[in-house]
Amino acid sequence: MFDIHKIRKDFPILNRIVNGKPLVYFDNGATAQKPQTVIDAITNYYTNQNANIHRGVHTLSREITIVYEEARKTIQAHINAAHANEIIFTRGTTESINLVAYCFGKINVFEGDEILITQMEHHSNIVAWQQLCEEKKAILKYIPINEAGELILEDLPKLITSKTKLVAFTHISNTLGTINPVKEMIKQIRALSCPLSGDGRGAVVLIDGAQAVSHLKPNVQDLDCDFYAFSGHKLFGPTGVGVLYAKEEWLTKFGPYQTGGGTIKTVTMQKTEFADAPLKFEAGTPHIEGGIGLAAAIDYVNSIGFEAIQKHEDTLMNYATQKLSEIEGVRIYGSSKHRTSVLSFNVGSIHPFDIGTLLDKYGIAIRSGHHCTQPICQFYNIPGTIRASFTFYNTVEEIDLFIEALKKSIRLLS
Ligand code: PMP
């Protein structure tokens, strides 16, 4: 049973008063709030379990190593990875993408090769590829979007060539809410592209799952992606921790991303032999409480269930879209049939920052700006948008408060 009142009690921050009003938190796309179980897991680590992992023979170290590796297995099971060693702990989506750009680029991208991304990517999934292409004299191409904020997939056959080495795209757009048809896209990409290094599978695919993981449960084997990147903090877990799922074959081929303690098997003064994945990719002492907190967050969302989460989010999204559309001068960006939990809009020529600042006075936290997707803003020829992003602990009543505050803000600014 989806009990919204019970769920809200699990998130202590939702009791906060902001500027004299109860907090309405609609900035879940930027970062999600944390349930008590996640906070408790982190507190418990520092209160009872703190030690370094993988190094010590003493009890605390052995205990916490087991807990940390169990966290990896929780993530593996959650995204249905074939092996626990395909789960690399990183600092977040951004670092996961950078890791692939560096390690894949080093051995597979050369002058004249092509990388394909999309026009709806977060800067994290643009800049790393731009840098790689610049360094390797490779060519960066993109799949354009249409007015509805959907990818123009009819262009895929002309965008993919015998030179396409890697295709990277977001599962869900953080600005438009569009849910991309990831599985179909991967099938099409594989069919259109040339086998890379003779493995017969076509171009390599990286999915940016930063926005997707709080709304759905990715099944990486079913998707058949090579890489899937996400951040802990958008999945109700801690900041500073994230995941790179990578097919084992890549982790065997890749050299290390960073080097240092933990990544090695043996070191002499002349030479280093590296450990196998995942340790080869986890240099230095990791974000131990981050991994543990992320596993607690995954247990929490699974205790609610993604079917119930999606049903509730659809109700919120439909209600908010309806209410927002009734306001004169509102233009919503993104109208794909397949979208979720993100409403980006502008009101007439009012600057998004002005609305955001006024809404804050009513205790309403939304995001205004370009949301690290400047190419989307350039496409619509706007400086940015106001973005309300919902999750399962939000309510219809909060949307009413938001709509009322928005109307008052518009009156003040008109
Ligand atoms: N990709 C998308 C689609 C995102 O929404 C974000 C965060 N806004 C990122 C990548 C980057 O995530 P992080 O800052 O956690 O690395």
Short mmCIF file of C-alpha atoms and ligand atoms in Angstrom, two decimals:
data_model
loop_
_atom_site.label_atom_id
_atom_site.label_comp_id
_atom_site.label_asym_id
_atom_site.label_seq_id
_atom_site.Cartn_x
_atom_site.Cartn_y
_atom_site.Cartn_z
CA MET A 1 0.00 0.00 0.00
CA PHE A 2 1.38 3.39 -1.00
CA ASP A 3 0.85 5.51 2.13
CA ILE A 4 2.04 9.05 1.37
CA HIS A 5 1.65 10.23 4.99
CA LYS A 6 3.80 7.40 6.27
CA ILE A 7 6.36 7.95 3.50
CA ARG A 8 6.67 11.66 4.28
CA LYS A 9 7.43 10.84 7.92
CA ASP A 10 10.47 8.90 6.70
CA PHE A 11 12.04 12.16 5.41
CA PRO A 12 12.81 14.42 8.40
CA ILE A 13 13.67 17.46 6.25
CA LEU A 14 10.10 17.61 4.94
CA ASN A 15 9.11 19.03 8.36
CA ARG A 16 11.23 22.12 7.81
CA ILE A 17 9.80 25.59 7.85
CA VAL A 18 11.39 27.81 5.20
CA ASN A 19 10.76 31.55 5.27
CA GLY A 20 7.89 30.97 7.67
CA LYS A 21 6.18 28.40 5.42
CA PRO A 22 6.26 24.61 5.31
CA LEU A 23 8.92 23.50 2.83
CA VAL A 24 7.62 22.41 -0.57
CA TYR A 25 10.60 20.67 -2.13
CA PHE A 26 10.27 20.52 -5.92
CA ASP A 27 14.00 20.42 -6.73
CA ASN A 28 14.33 16.65 -6.75
CA GLY A 29 16.01 16.73 -10.16
CA ALA A 30 18.94 18.56 -8.58
CA THR A 31 19.16 16.32 -5.54
CA ALA A 32 16.66 14.19 -3.64
CA GLN A 33 16.03 14.26 0.11
CA LYS A 34 17.20 11.39 2.31
CA PRO A 35 15.05 8.98 4.29
CA GLN A 36 15.86 8.33 7.96
CA THR A 37 17.18 4.85 7.09
CA VAL A 38 19.93 6.41 4.95
CA ILE A 39 20.79 8.96 7.63
CA ASP A 40 20.86 6.12 10.21
CA ALA A 41 23.12 3.96 8.04
CA ILE A 42 25.64 6.81 7.79
CA THR A 43 25.41 7.65 11.51
CA ASN A 44 25.79 3.99 12.40
CA TYR A 45 28.92 3.75 10.26
CA TYR A 46 30.59 6.60 12.12
CA THR A 47 29.21 5.58 15.53
CA ASN A 48 29.95 1.86 15.41
CA GLN A 49 31.74 0.72 12.28
CA ASN A 50 34.35 3.29 11.20
CA ALA A 51 37.52 1.71 9.82
CA ASN A 52 39.24 1.58 6.46
CA ILE A 53 38.29 -1.21 4.06
CA HIS A 54 40.25 -3.84 2.15
CA ARG A 55 43.38 -3.25 4.19
CA GLY A 56 43.13 -4.29 7.80
CA VAL A 57 43.18 -7.67 9.52
CA HIS A 58 41.46 -6.27 12.60
CA THR A 59 37.79 -6.88 13.30
CA LEU A 60 36.41 -3.42 12.46
CA SER A 61 38.20 -3.38 9.12
CA ARG A 62 37.05 -6.88 8.22
CA GLU A 63 33.47 -6.08 9.27
CA ILE A 64 33.20 -2.87 7.27
CA THR A 65 34.83 -4.46 4.21
CA ILE A 66 32.02 -7.01 4.21
CA VAL A 67 29.36 -4.29 4.62
CA TYR A 68 30.87 -2.23 1.77
CA GLU A 69 31.07 -5.21 -0.57
CA GLU A 70 27.49 -6.13 0.35
CA ALA A 71 26.51 -2.60 -0.70
CA ARG A 72 28.10 -3.27 -4.09
CA LYS A 73 26.03 -6.47 -4.37
CA THR A 74 22.84 -4.54 -3.48
CA ILE A 75 23.56 -2.19 -6.39
CA GLN A 76 24.40 -5.11 -8.68
CA ALA A 77 21.09 -6.80 -7.88
CA HIS A 78 19.16 -3.54 -8.21
CA ILE A 79 20.31 -2.86 -11.77
CA ASN A 80 20.63 -6.55 -12.67
CA ALA A 81 24.34 -6.47 -13.50
CA ALA A 82 25.77 -9.91 -14.24
CA HIS A 83 28.68 -9.56 -11.79
CA ALA A 84 29.39 -7.49 -8.67
CA ASN A 85 32.79 -6.52 -10.11
CA GLU A 86 30.97 -4.63 -12.89
CA ILE A 87 29.89 -2.06 -10.27
CA ILE A 88 32.51 0.65 -9.86
CA PHE A 89 32.02 3.18 -7.08
CA THR A 90 32.72 6.71 -8.32
CA ARG A 91 31.98 10.22 -7.04
CA GLY A 92 28.85 10.42 -9.19
CA THR A 93 27.52 10.44 -12.75
CA THR A 94 30.03 13.08 -13.82
CA GLU A 95 33.01 11.05 -12.69
CA SER A 96 31.56 7.86 -14.16
CA ILE A 97 31.28 9.51 -17.58
CA ASN A 98 34.78 10.98 -17.29
CA LEU A 99 36.14 7.55 -16.39
CA VAL A 100 34.70 6.04 -19.58
CA ALA A 101 35.79 8.98 -21.74
CA TYR A 102 39.34 8.61 -20.43
CA CYS A 103 39.71 4.82 -20.38
CA PHE A 104 37.72 4.07 -23.54
CA GLY A 105 39.14 7.06 -25.37
CA LYS A 106 42.70 6.04 -24.58
CA ILE A 107 42.46 2.66 -26.31
CA ASN A 108 39.67 3.06 -28.84
CA VAL A 109 39.29 6.61 -30.16
CA PHE A 110 41.66 7.88 -32.84
CA GLU A 111 41.83 10.62 -35.46
CA GLY A 112 38.70 10.71 -37.63
CA ASP A 113 36.64 8.47 -35.30
CA GLU A 114 33.19 9.64 -34.27
CA ILE A 115 31.36 9.92 -30.96
CA LEU A 116 27.62 10.48 -31.04
CA ILE A 117 25.68 12.23 -28.25
CA THR A 118 22.37 14.13 -28.22
CA GLN A 119 21.20 17.72 -28.04
CA MET A 120 19.42 17.07 -24.74
CA GLU A 121 22.47 16.02 -22.71
CA HIS A 122 23.52 17.44 -19.38
CA HIS A 123 26.86 19.26 -19.70
CA SER A 124 28.47 16.28 -17.92
CA ASN A 125 27.65 14.13 -20.93
CA ILE A 126 28.83 16.72 -23.46
CA VAL A 127 32.03 18.28 -22.20
CA ALA A 128 33.89 15.03 -21.47
CA TRP A 129 33.30 13.93 -25.09
CA GLN A 130 34.22 17.34 -26.50
CA GLN A 131 37.52 17.19 -24.62
CA LEU A 132 38.22 13.66 -25.80
CA CYS A 133 37.42 14.53 -29.43
CA GLU A 134 39.62 17.60 -29.27
CA GLU A 135 42.52 15.62 -27.86
CA LYS A 136 42.17 12.72 -30.31
CA LYS A 137 41.09 14.77 -33.36
CA ALA A 138 37.87 12.78 -33.40
CA ILE A 139 34.47 14.14 -34.45
CA LEU A 140 31.58 14.80 -32.07
CA LYS A 141 28.09 14.55 -33.57
CA TYR A 142 24.69 14.84 -31.96
CA ILE A 143 21.14 13.59 -32.40
CA PRO A 144 18.94 16.71 -32.58
CA ILE A 145 15.68 17.28 -30.67
CA ASN A 146 12.27 18.45 -31.92
CA GLU A 147 9.91 21.08 -30.42
CA ALA A 148 8.33 18.43 -28.17
CA GLY A 149 11.75 17.79 -26.63
CA GLU A 150 12.13 14.35 -28.16
CA LEU A 151 15.14 12.93 -29.97
CA ILE A 152 14.77 12.88 -33.76
CA LEU A 153 15.63 9.22 -34.07
CA GLU A 154 14.85 9.12 -37.78
CA ASP A 155 18.25 10.82 -38.14
CA LEU A 156 20.13 7.87 -36.61
CA PRO A 157 20.89 6.08 -39.90
CA LYS A 158 22.62 9.15 -41.31
CA LEU A 159 24.40 10.01 -38.04
CA ILE A 160 25.92 6.59 -37.45
CA THR A 161 28.78 5.70 -39.76
CA SER A 162 31.52 3.11 -39.94
CA LYS A 163 33.58 5.52 -37.78
CA THR A 164 31.12 5.69 -34.86
CA LYS A 165 32.91 4.32 -31.82
CA LEU A 166 30.62 5.28 -28.96
CA VAL A 167 27.11 6.64 -28.48
CA ALA A 168 26.26 8.35 -25.17
CA PHE A 169 22.81 9.57 -24.21
CA THR A 170 20.60 10.26 -21.27
CA HIS A 171 17.89 7.87 -20.11
CA ILE A 172 15.68 10.75 -18.87
CA SER A 173 16.25 14.45 -19.64
CA ASN A 174 16.78 16.56 -16.52
CA THR A 175 15.27 19.62 -18.23
CA LEU A 176 12.48 18.18 -20.38
CA GLY A 177 11.55 15.02 -18.48
CA THR A 178 11.61 13.05 -21.75
CA ILE A 179 12.11 9.32 -21.23
CA ASN A 180 14.19 8.12 -24.15
CA PRO A 181 13.41 4.73 -25.72
CA VAL A 182 16.76 3.46 -24.54
CA LYS A 183 16.35 -0.22 -25.33
CA GLU A 184 15.12 0.38 -28.88
CA MET A 185 17.85 2.95 -29.43
CA ILE A 186 20.56 0.51 -28.37
CA LYS A 187 19.21 -2.15 -30.72
CA GLN A 188 19.15 0.32 -33.59
CA ILE A 189 22.63 1.63 -32.82
CA ARG A 190 24.07 -1.88 -32.76
CA ALA A 191 22.37 -2.73 -36.05
CA LEU A 192 23.55 0.44 -37.78
CA SER A 193 27.13 0.59 -36.54
CA CYS A 194 30.21 -1.42 -37.36
CA PRO A 195 31.48 -4.08 -34.98
CA LEU A 196 34.04 -2.54 -32.66
CA SER A 197 37.29 -4.49 -32.46
CA GLY A 198 35.61 -7.46 -34.12
CA ASP A 199 33.36 -8.31 -31.16
CA GLY A 200 30.36 -8.20 -33.49
CA ARG A 201 28.25 -5.92 -31.30
CA GLY A 202 28.55 -2.54 -33.01
CA ALA A 203 29.25 0.81 -31.36
CA VAL A 204 29.60 1.03 -27.63
CA VAL A 205 26.72 2.59 -25.66
CA LEU A 206 26.85 4.66 -22.49
CA ILE A 207 23.63 5.63 -20.74
CA ASP A 208 23.48 8.61 -18.39
CA GLY A 209 21.04 7.33 -15.78
CA ALA A 210 21.36 10.30 -13.38
CA GLN A 211 17.70 11.29 -13.68
CA ALA A 212 16.31 7.84 -14.38
CA VAL A 213 17.26 5.92 -11.25
CA SER A 214 14.82 7.68 -8.95
CA HIS A 215 11.89 6.93 -11.29
CA LEU A 216 12.63 3.45 -12.59
CA LYS A 217 14.75 0.41 -12.04
CA PRO A 218 17.24 0.04 -14.90
CA ASN A 219 17.94 -3.49 -16.06
CA VAL A 220 21.38 -3.21 -17.61
CA GLN A 221 21.46 -6.73 -19.04
CA ASP A 222 18.08 -6.32 -20.66
CA LEU A 223 19.07 -2.91 -22.05
CA ASP A 224 22.37 -4.41 -23.26
CA CYS A 225 24.24 -1.15 -22.64
CA ASP A 226 28.00 -1.19 -22.16
CA PHE A 227 27.97 1.51 -19.47
CA TYR A 228 25.32 2.94 -17.17
CA ALA A 229 26.20 5.94 -14.96
CA PHE A 230 24.31 7.37 -11.99
CA SER A 231 24.69 9.38 -8.77
CA GLY A 232 23.77 8.36 -5.24
CA HIS A 233 22.33 11.72 -4.24
CA LYS A 234 19.55 11.71 -6.84
CA LEU A 235 18.50 8.26 -5.66
CA PHE A 236 17.85 9.39 -2.05
CA GLY A 237 21.40 8.41 -1.06
CA PRO A 238 24.46 10.46 -0.04
CA THR A 239 26.29 13.02 -2.16
CA GLY A 240 29.84 12.27 -3.28
CA VAL A 241 29.12 8.70 -4.31
CA GLY A 242 27.92 7.27 -7.58
CA VAL A 243 28.15 4.24 -9.78
CA LEU A 244 29.58 3.25 -13.09
CA TYR A 245 28.17 -0.03 -14.34
CA ALA A 246 30.52 -1.37 -17.01
CA LYS A 247 30.42 -4.67 -18.86
CA GLU A 248 33.20 -6.87 -17.55
CA GLU A 249 34.90 -7.11 -20.94
CA TRP A 250 35.58 -3.35 -20.88
CA LEU A 251 36.93 -3.39 -17.37
CA THR A 252 39.39 -6.07 -18.40
CA LYS A 253 40.50 -4.05 -21.44
CA PHE A 254 40.70 -0.69 -19.66
CA GLY A 255 43.78 0.54 -17.87
CA PRO A 256 43.28 2.40 -14.57
CA TYR A 257 41.59 5.84 -14.51
CA GLN A 258 43.45 7.08 -11.46
CA THR A 259 46.21 5.21 -9.70
CA GLY A 260 47.16 4.73 -6.09
CA GLY A 261 46.55 2.55 -3.07
CA GLY A 262 43.86 -0.03 -3.62
CA THR A 263 44.32 -0.27 -7.40
CA ILE A 264 47.34 -2.52 -7.33
CA LYS A 265 48.36 -6.16 -6.98
CA THR A 266 52.11 -5.54 -6.60
CA VAL A 267 54.39 -2.54 -6.76
CA THR A 268 58.16 -2.61 -7.16
CA MET A 269 60.31 0.46 -7.57
CA GLN A 270 60.25 -0.24 -11.31
CA LYS A 271 56.76 -1.46 -12.08
CA THR A 272 53.14 -1.91 -10.95
CA GLU A 273 50.83 -4.81 -11.58
CA PHE A 274 47.22 -3.66 -11.27
CA ALA A 275 44.38 -5.39 -9.45
CA ASP A 276 41.30 -6.63 -11.30
CA ALA A 277 38.05 -4.65 -11.44
CA PRO A 278 36.49 -3.12 -9.46
CA LEU A 279 39.56 -2.29 -7.36
CA LYS A 280 41.61 -1.22 -10.39
CA PHE A 281 39.20 1.70 -10.78
CA GLU A 282 38.82 2.71 -7.14
CA ALA A 283 42.00 4.56 -6.23
CA GLY A 284 42.53 5.64 -2.62
CA THR A 285 40.23 5.32 0.35
CA PRO A 286 36.71 5.35 -1.07
CA HIS A 287 33.55 7.11 0.15
CA ILE A 288 32.77 4.22 2.47
CA GLU A 289 29.70 5.70 4.15
CA GLY A 290 28.54 6.80 0.68
CA GLY A 291 28.44 3.23 -0.61
CA ILE A 292 26.69 2.03 2.54
CA GLY A 293 24.20 4.92 2.45
CA LEU A 294 23.46 4.30 -1.23
CA ALA A 295 22.66 0.65 -0.54
CA ALA A 296 20.30 1.77 2.26
CA ALA A 297 18.61 4.16 -0.19
CA ILE A 298 18.14 1.37 -2.72
CA ASP A 299 16.63 -0.87 -0.04
CA TYR A 300 14.30 2.00 0.86
CA VAL A 301 12.99 2.68 -2.67
CA ASN A 302 12.52 -1.02 -3.27
CA SER A 303 10.46 -1.27 -0.07
CA ILE A 304 8.04 1.22 -1.68
CA GLY A 305 8.31 -0.30 -5.17
CA PHE A 306 8.76 1.43 -8.49
CA GLU A 307 5.30 0.55 -9.74
CA ALA A 308 3.72 2.51 -6.87
CA ILE A 309 6.28 5.30 -7.25
CA GLN A 310 5.53 5.71 -10.97
CA LYS A 311 1.76 5.68 -10.40
CA HIS A 312 2.02 8.45 -7.82
CA GLU A 313 4.45 10.49 -9.92
CA ASP A 314 2.13 10.22 -12.95
CA THR A 315 -0.73 11.59 -10.84
CA LEU A 316 1.44 14.52 -9.72
CA MET A 317 2.73 15.21 -13.21
CA ASN A 318 -0.74 15.15 -14.83
CA TYR A 319 -2.22 17.36 -12.13
CA ALA A 320 0.63 19.89 -12.22
CA THR A 321 0.67 20.03 -16.03
CA GLN A 322 -3.08 20.70 -16.06
CA LYS A 323 -2.91 23.41 -13.36
CA LEU A 324 0.11 25.08 -14.90
CA SER A 325 -1.40 25.12 -18.40
CA GLU A 326 -4.38 27.06 -17.05
CA ILE A 327 -2.14 30.01 -16.12
CA GLU A 328 -1.98 32.70 -18.78
CA GLY A 329 1.42 33.21 -20.37
CA VAL A 330 2.88 29.87 -19.26
CA ARG A 331 4.90 27.96 -21.81
CA ILE A 332 5.92 24.42 -20.90
CA TYR A 333 9.02 22.96 -22.57
CA GLY A 334 8.86 19.27 -23.38
CA SER A 335 5.64 17.54 -24.29
CA SER A 336 6.78 14.04 -25.14
CA LYS A 337 4.19 11.33 -24.50
CA HIS A 338 6.90 9.52 -22.58
CA ARG A 339 8.06 11.84 -19.86
CA THR A 340 8.16 12.01 -16.13
CA SER A 341 8.26 14.24 -13.08
CA VAL A 342 9.95 17.30 -14.59
CA LEU A 343 8.04 20.44 -15.57
CA SER A 344 10.14 23.13 -17.22
CA PHE A 345 8.38 26.35 -18.09
CA ASN A 346 8.54 30.11 -18.48
CA VAL A 347 5.93 32.78 -17.91
CA GLY A 348 5.82 35.45 -20.62
CA SER A 349 9.10 37.33 -20.62
CA ILE A 350 9.66 37.11 -16.84
CA HIS A 351 13.17 35.89 -16.04
CA PRO A 352 13.19 32.43 -14.41
CA PHE A 353 15.42 33.70 -11.56
CA ASP A 354 12.80 36.31 -10.57
CA ILE A 355 10.09 33.66 -10.25
CA GLY A 356 12.46 31.32 -8.41
CA THR A 357 13.40 34.03 -5.90
CA LEU A 358 9.77 34.90 -5.18
CA LEU A 359 8.67 31.26 -4.89
CA ASP A 360 11.39 30.78 -2.27
CA LYS A 361 9.66 33.41 -0.12
CA TYR A 362 6.67 31.03 -0.02
CA GLY A 363 8.88 28.13 1.05
CA ILE A 364 8.84 26.59 -2.42
CA ALA A 365 12.14 25.20 -3.71
CA ILE A 366 12.28 24.97 -7.49
CA ARG A 367 15.24 25.36 -9.84
CA SER A 368 15.67 28.22 -12.26
CA GLY A 369 18.35 28.52 -14.90
CA HIS A 370 19.80 26.38 -17.66
CA HIS A 371 20.01 23.21 -15.54
CA CYS A 372 23.41 22.42 -17.08
CA THR A 373 21.73 21.94 -20.45
CA GLN A 374 22.61 25.13 -22.30
CA PRO A 375 22.18 23.48 -25.74
CA ILE A 376 18.49 22.84 -24.88
CA CYS A 377 18.07 26.53 -23.96
CA GLN A 378 19.81 27.50 -27.21
CA PHE A 379 17.38 25.25 -29.12
CA TYR A 380 14.36 27.03 -27.59
CA ASN A 381 16.17 30.38 -27.66
CA ILE A 382 15.62 31.07 -23.96
CA PRO A 383 18.01 31.98 -21.12
CA GLY A 384 16.67 29.16 -18.96
CA THR A 385 13.51 27.77 -17.45
CA ILE A 386 11.75 27.41 -14.14
CA ARG A 387 11.89 23.71 -13.30
CA ALA A 388 9.66 21.92 -10.83
CA SER A 389 10.77 18.31 -10.39
CA PHE A 390 8.66 15.89 -8.37
CA THR A 391 9.20 12.63 -6.59
CA PHE A 392 7.12 10.12 -4.67
CA TYR A 393 7.06 12.07 -1.37
CA ASN A 394 5.45 15.11 -3.04
CA THR A 395 1.71 15.66 -2.86
CA VAL A 396 -1.15 17.17 -4.85
CA GLU A 397 -1.62 19.64 -1.97
CA GLU A 398 1.97 20.84 -2.46
CA ILE A 399 1.23 21.41 -6.14
CA ASP A 400 -1.75 23.57 -5.12
CA LEU A 401 0.54 25.63 -2.84
CA PHE A 402 3.05 25.97 -5.67
CA ILE A 403 0.40 27.08 -8.19
CA GLU A 404 -1.02 29.66 -5.75
CA ALA A 405 2.45 31.03 -4.98
CA LEU A 406 3.28 31.11 -8.67
CA LYS A 407 0.15 33.11 -9.45
CA LYS A 408 1.02 35.60 -6.69
CA SER A 409 4.60 35.87 -7.97
CA ILE A 410 3.42 36.52 -11.51
CA ARG A 411 1.09 39.28 -10.28
CA LEU A 412 3.97 40.91 -8.41
CA LEU A 413 6.28 40.73 -11.42
CA SER A 414 3.80 41.80 -14.11
N1 PMP B 1 23.37 13.89 -16.06
C1 PMP B 1 22.12 14.32 -15.78
C2 PMP B 1 21.01 13.99 -16.72
C3 PMP B 1 21.90 15.05 -14.61
O1 PMP B 1 20.67 15.49 -14.32
C4 PMP B 1 22.98 15.33 -13.75
C5 PMP B 1 22.78 16.15 -12.48
N2 PMP B 1 21.96 17.26 -12.63
C6 PMP B 1 24.24 14.85 -14.09
C7 PMP B 1 24.40 14.14 -15.25
C8 PMP B 1 25.44 15.09 -13.22
O2 PMP B 1 25.28 14.43 -12.01
P1 PMP B 1 26.30 14.68 -10.80
O3 PMP B 1 26.39 16.16 -10.64
O4 PMP B 1 25.64 14.00 -9.64
O5 PMP B 1 27.59 14.07 -11.21
#
